[in-house]
Coordinates of C-alpha atoms and ligand atoms in Angstrom, one line a residue:
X20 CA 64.6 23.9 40.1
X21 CA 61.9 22.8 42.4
X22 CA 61.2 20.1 44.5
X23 CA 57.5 18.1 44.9
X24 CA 56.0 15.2 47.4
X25 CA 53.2 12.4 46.2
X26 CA 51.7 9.9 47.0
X27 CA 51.0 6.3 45.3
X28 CA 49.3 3.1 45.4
X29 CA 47.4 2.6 48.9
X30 CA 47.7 5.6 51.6
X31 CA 48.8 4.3 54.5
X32 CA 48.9 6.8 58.0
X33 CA 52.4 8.6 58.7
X34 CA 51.9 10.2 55.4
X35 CA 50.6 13.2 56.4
X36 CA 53.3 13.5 58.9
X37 CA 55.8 12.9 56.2
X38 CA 53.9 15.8 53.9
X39 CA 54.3 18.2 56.6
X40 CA 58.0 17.3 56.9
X41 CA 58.5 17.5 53.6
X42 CA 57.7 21.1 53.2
X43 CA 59.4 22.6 56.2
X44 CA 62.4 20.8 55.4
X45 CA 62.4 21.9 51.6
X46 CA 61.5 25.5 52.9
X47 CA 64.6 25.7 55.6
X48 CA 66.7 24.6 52.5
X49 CA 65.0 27.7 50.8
X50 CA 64.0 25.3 48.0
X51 CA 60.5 26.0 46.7
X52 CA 58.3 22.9 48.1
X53 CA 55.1 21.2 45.6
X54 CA 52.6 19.1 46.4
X55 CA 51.5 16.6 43.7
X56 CA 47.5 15.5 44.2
X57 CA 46.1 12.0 43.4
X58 CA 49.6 10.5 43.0
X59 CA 50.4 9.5 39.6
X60 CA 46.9 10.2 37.9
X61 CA 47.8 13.8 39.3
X62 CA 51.0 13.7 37.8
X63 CA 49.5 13.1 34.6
X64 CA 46.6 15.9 35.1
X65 CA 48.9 18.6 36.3
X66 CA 47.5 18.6 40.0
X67 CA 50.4 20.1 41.4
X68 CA 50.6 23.4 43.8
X69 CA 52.9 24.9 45.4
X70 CA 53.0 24.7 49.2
X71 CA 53.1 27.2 52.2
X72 CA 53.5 26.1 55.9
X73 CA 49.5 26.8 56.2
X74 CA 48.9 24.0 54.2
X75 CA 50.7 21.5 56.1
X76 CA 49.7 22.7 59.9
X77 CA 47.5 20.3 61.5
X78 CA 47.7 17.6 59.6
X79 CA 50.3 15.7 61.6
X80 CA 47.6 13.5 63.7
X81 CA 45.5 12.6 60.7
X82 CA 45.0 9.4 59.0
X83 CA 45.8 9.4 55.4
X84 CA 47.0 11.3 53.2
X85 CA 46.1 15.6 53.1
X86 CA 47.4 14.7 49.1
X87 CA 45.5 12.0 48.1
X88 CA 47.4 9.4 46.0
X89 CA 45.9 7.1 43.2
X90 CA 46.8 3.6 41.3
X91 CA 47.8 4.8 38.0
X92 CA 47.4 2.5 34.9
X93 CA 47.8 5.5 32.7
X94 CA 51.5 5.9 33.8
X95 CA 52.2 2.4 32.5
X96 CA 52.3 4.2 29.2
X97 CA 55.3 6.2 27.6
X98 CA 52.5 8.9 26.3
X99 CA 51.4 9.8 30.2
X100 CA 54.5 9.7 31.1
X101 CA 56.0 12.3 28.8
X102 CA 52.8 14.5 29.8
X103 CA 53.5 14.1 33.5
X104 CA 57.2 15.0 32.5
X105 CA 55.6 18.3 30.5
X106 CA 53.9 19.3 34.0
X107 CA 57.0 19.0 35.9
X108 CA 59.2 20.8 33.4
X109 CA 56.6 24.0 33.4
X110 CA 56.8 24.1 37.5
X111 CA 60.8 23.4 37.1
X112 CA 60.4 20.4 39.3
X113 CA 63.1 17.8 38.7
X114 CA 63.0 16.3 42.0
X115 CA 60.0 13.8 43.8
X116 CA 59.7 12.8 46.7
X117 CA 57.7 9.8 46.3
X118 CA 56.1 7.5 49.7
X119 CA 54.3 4.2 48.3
X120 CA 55.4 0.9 47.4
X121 CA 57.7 -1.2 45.6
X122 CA 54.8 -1.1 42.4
X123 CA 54.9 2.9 42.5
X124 CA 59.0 2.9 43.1
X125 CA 59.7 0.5 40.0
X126 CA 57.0 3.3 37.9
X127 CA 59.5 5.8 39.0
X128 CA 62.5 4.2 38.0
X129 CA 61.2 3.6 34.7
X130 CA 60.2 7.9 34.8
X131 CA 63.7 8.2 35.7
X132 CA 65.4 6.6 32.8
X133 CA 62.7 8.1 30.8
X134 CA 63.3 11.9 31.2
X135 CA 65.7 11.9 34.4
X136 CA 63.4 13.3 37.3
X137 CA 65.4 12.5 40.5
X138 CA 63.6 10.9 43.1
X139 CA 63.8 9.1 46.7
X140 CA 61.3 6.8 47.3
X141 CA 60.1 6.2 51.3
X142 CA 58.5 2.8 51.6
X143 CA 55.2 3.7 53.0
X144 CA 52.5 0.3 52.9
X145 CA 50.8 -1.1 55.8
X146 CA 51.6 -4.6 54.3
X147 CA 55.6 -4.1 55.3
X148 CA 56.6 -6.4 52.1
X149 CA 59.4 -4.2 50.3
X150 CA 62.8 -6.2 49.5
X151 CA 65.4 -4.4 51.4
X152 CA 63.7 -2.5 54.3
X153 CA 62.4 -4.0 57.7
X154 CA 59.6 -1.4 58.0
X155 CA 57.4 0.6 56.1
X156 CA 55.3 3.8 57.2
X157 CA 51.9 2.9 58.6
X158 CA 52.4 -0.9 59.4
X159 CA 52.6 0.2 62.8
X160 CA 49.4 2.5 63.1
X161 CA 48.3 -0.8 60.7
X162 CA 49.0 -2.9 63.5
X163 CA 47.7 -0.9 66.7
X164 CA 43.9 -0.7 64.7
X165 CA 43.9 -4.8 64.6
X166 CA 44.9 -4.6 68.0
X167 CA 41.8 -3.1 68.9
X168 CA 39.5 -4.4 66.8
X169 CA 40.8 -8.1 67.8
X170 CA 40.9 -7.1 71.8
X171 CA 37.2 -5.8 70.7
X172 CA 36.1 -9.3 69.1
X173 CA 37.7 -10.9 71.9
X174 CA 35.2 -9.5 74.3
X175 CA 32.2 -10.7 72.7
X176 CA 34.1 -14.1 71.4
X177 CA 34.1 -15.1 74.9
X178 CA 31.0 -14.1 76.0
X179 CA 29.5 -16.8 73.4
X180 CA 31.5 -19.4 73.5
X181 CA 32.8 -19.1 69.7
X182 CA 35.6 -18.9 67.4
X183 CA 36.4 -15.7 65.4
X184 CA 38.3 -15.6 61.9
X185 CA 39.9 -13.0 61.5
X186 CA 41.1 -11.3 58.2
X187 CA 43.4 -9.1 58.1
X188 CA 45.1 -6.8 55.0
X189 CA 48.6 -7.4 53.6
X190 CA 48.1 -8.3 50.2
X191 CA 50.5 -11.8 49.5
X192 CA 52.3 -11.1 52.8
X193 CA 51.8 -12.2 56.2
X194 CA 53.5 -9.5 58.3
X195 CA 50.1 -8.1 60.1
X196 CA 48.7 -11.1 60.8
X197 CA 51.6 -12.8 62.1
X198 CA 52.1 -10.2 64.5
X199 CA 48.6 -9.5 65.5
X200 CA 48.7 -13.2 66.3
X201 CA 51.5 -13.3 68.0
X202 CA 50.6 -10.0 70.1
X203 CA 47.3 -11.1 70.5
X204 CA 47.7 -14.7 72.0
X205 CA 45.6 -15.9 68.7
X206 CA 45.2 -19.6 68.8
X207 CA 45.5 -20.1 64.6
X208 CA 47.5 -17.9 62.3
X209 CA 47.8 -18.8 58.6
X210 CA 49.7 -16.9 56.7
X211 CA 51.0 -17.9 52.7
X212 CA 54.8 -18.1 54.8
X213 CA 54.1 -20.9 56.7
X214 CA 52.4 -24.2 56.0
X215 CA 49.7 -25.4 58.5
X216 CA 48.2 -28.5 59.5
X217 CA 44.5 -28.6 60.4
X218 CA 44.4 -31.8 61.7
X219 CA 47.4 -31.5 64.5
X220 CA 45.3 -28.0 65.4
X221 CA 41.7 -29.4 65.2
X222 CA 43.2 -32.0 67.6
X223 CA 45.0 -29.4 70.0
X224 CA 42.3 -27.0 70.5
X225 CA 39.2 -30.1 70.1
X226 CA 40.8 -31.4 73.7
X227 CA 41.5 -27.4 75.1
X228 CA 37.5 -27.2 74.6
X229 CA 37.5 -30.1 77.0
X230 CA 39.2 -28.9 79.1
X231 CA 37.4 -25.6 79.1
X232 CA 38.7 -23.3 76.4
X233 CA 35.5 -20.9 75.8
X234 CA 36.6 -19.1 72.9
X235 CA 39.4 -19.4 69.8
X236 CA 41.2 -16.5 68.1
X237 CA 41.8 -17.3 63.9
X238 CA 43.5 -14.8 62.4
X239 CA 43.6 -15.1 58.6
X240 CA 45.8 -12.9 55.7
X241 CA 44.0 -12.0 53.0
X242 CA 47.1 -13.5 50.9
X243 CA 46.0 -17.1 52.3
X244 CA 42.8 -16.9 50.5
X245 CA 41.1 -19.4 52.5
X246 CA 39.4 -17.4 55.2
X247 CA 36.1 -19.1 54.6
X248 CA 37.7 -22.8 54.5
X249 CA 39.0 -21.9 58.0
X250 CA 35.4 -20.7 59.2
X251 CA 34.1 -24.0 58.2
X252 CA 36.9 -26.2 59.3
X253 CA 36.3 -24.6 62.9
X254 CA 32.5 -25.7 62.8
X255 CA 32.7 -28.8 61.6
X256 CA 35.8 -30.8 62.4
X257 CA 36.3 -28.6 65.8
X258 CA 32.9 -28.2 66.6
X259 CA 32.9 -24.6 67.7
X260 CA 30.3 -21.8 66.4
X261 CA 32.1 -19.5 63.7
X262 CA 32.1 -15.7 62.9
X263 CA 34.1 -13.9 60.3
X264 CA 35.5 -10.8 60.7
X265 CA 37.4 -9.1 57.8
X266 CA 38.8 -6.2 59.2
X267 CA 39.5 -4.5 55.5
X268 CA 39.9 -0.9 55.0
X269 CA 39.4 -0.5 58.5
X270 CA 43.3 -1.1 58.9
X271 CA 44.5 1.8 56.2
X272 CA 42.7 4.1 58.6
X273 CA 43.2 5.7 61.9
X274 CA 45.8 8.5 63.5
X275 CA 49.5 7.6 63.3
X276 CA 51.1 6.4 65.8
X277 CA 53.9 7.6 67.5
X278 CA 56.3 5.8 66.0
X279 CA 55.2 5.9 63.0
X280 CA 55.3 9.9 63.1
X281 CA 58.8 9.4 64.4
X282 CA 59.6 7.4 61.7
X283 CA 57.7 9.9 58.8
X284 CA 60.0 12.7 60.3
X285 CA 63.3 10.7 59.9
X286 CA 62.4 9.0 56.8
X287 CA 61.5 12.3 54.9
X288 CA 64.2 14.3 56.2
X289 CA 66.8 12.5 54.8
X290 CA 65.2 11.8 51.4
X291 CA 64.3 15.8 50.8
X292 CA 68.2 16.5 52.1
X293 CA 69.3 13.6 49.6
X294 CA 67.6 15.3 46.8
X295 CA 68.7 18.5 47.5
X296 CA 72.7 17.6 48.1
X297 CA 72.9 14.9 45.5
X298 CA 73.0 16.0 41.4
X299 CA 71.7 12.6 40.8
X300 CA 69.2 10.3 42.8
X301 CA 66.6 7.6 42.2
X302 CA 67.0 5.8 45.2
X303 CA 64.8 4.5 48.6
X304 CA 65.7 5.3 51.6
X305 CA 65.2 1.8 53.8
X306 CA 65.3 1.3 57.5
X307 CA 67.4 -2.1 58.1
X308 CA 68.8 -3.4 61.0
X309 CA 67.6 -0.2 62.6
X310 CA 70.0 2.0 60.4
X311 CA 68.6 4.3 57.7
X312 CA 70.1 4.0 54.4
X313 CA 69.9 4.7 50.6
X314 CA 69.4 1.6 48.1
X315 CA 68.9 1.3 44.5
X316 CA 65.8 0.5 42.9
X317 CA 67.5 -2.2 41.2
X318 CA 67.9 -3.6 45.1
X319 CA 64.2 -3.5 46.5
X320 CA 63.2 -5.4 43.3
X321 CA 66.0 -8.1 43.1
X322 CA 64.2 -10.3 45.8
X323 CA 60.7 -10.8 47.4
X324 CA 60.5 -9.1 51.1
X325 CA 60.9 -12.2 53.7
X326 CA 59.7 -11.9 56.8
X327 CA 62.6 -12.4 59.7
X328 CA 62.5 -16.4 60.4
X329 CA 62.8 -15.1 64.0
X330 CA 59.2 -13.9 63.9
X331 CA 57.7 -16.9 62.2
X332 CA 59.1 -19.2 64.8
X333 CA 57.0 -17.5 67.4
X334 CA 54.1 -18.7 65.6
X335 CA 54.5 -22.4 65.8
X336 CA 52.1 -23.6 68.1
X337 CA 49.3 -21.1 66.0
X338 CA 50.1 -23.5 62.7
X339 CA 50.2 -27.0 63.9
Ligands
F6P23 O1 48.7 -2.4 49.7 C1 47.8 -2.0 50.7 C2 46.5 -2.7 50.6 O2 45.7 -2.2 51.6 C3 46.6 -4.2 50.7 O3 46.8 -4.7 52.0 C4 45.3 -4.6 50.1 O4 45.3 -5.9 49.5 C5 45.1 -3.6 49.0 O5 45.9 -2.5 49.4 C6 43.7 -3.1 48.8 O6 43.7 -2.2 47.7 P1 42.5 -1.2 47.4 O7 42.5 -0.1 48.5 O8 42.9 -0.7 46.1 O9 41.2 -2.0 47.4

């Protein structure tokens, strides 16, 4: 039996990296590595080939994913599902290794108890919101682009004497804009996990402006939904020219980092050696409290991912 790699839901960098893991690890196991295209919709159309070291040499500094990867609505249904299962069975693949969300791991689980294709799921989002695992692949290459494009807006924010709002990715989660604020010495951060006060900050940054404050720093999550109220709160009750910047796609794209290369190697390795040891496995393998381990799918979907209290304290002056 075989052993194959996707992607699914939105690509996120350190997947490549991961890819190229993947097959040298399943080839020094002499197991015969696949490479599902598209994600699930590729599942479903029999996109799936066989893979040599050639196709995973220089892939390791680039953005995205070599693979591809897809939101599926087709595999919501039992009759894709059984065809995806067809595809696999032809190639002999019983085992996937899938990197994606908590969406594409609870699509898998279902696959599993379907037609039992073993599976490890690697949490790989930028928006670092699965249940059960402190990071996810790409949130730090995520990160490092809104570093620079806020350092950027910063430059020309203070030569014009404005504010900037700043929208940043992360779906209903806060994660990378409460860091970029933090890292970037923001003045406002509103995120959905922390309750503002517009008045206390209108006040705080009306008498910094007296005092000489040239520019302001907003940064905004897309899960707030109110990235134009802010824009217009800062021109009229603060009384500073407003720009808005969402920063979008911009933060899927962009060379892994280092650490999240690091974290593609370790991540992979240990869900392809899972597979291959274990008879049975529909599992994630999480990074938490800086130990990797294996949890249930049942576990990433019993709670809501919580960002650590000790992170959301750091932005109290940025809320009120
Ligand atoms: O889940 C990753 C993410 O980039 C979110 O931050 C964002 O809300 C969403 O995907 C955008 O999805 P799409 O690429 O399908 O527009």
């Amino acid at each position: 039996m075989a052993i194959a790699i996707m992607c699914s839901g939105g690509d996120s960098a350190g997947m490549n990296p991961a890819i190229k893991t993947f097959v040298e690890r399943a080839l020094v196991h002499d197991e015969k590595p696949y490479l599902i295209y598209d994600g699930l919709e590729g599942l479903i159309d029999n996109k799936i080939s066989p893979a040599s070291y050639n196709d995973v040499s220089n892939i390791v500094h680039r953005g995205g994913t070599i693979i591809r990867s897809s939101r599926s609505k087709r595999f919501f249904e039992y009759e894709y599902r059984k065809i995806a299962y067809e595809n696999l069975q032809a190639l002999e693949i019983d085992k996937i290794v899938v990197l994606g969300g908590d969406g594409s791991f609870r699509a898998m689980g279902q696959f599993y108890s379907d037609f039992k294709i073993n599976f490890v799921g690697v949490p790989s989002t930028i928006d670092n919101d699965i249940f059960g695992t402190d990071y996810c692949l790409g949130v730090d290459t995520a990160l490092n682009v809104i570093r620079v494009s806020i350092d950027q807006i910063r430059d020309t924010a203070s030569s014009f004497r404005r504010a900037f709002v700043i929208e940043t990715m992360g779906r209903d989660c806060g994660y990378l804009a409460l860091v970029s604020s933090i890292t970037s010495g923001a003045e406002v951060c509103i995120i959905p996990e922390l309750d503002f006060n517009l008045k206390s900050l209108g006040e705080r940054l009306k008498s910094q402006i007296e005092s000489g404050r040239i520019y302001t720093l907003c940064i905004v999550s897309e899960g707030s939904r109110v990235t134009d109220e802010i824009a217009r709160w800062v021109e009229e009750d603060v009384g500073m020219q407003a720009r808005v910047t969402i920063l979008g796609h911009t933060q899927r794209g962009g060379k892994p980092t280092v650490y999240d290369r690091l974290m593609a190697f370790k991540f992979t390795r240990m869900a392809v050696d899972k597979l291959l040891n274990d008879e049975k496995s529909y599992q994630v393998v999480v990074f938490k409290d800086s130990e990797f381990e294996f949890v249930s799918i049942e576990h990433i979907n019993s709670q809501k991912y919580q960002i650590d209290p000790e992170l959301l304290i750091l932005a109290d002056r940025m809320v009120r």
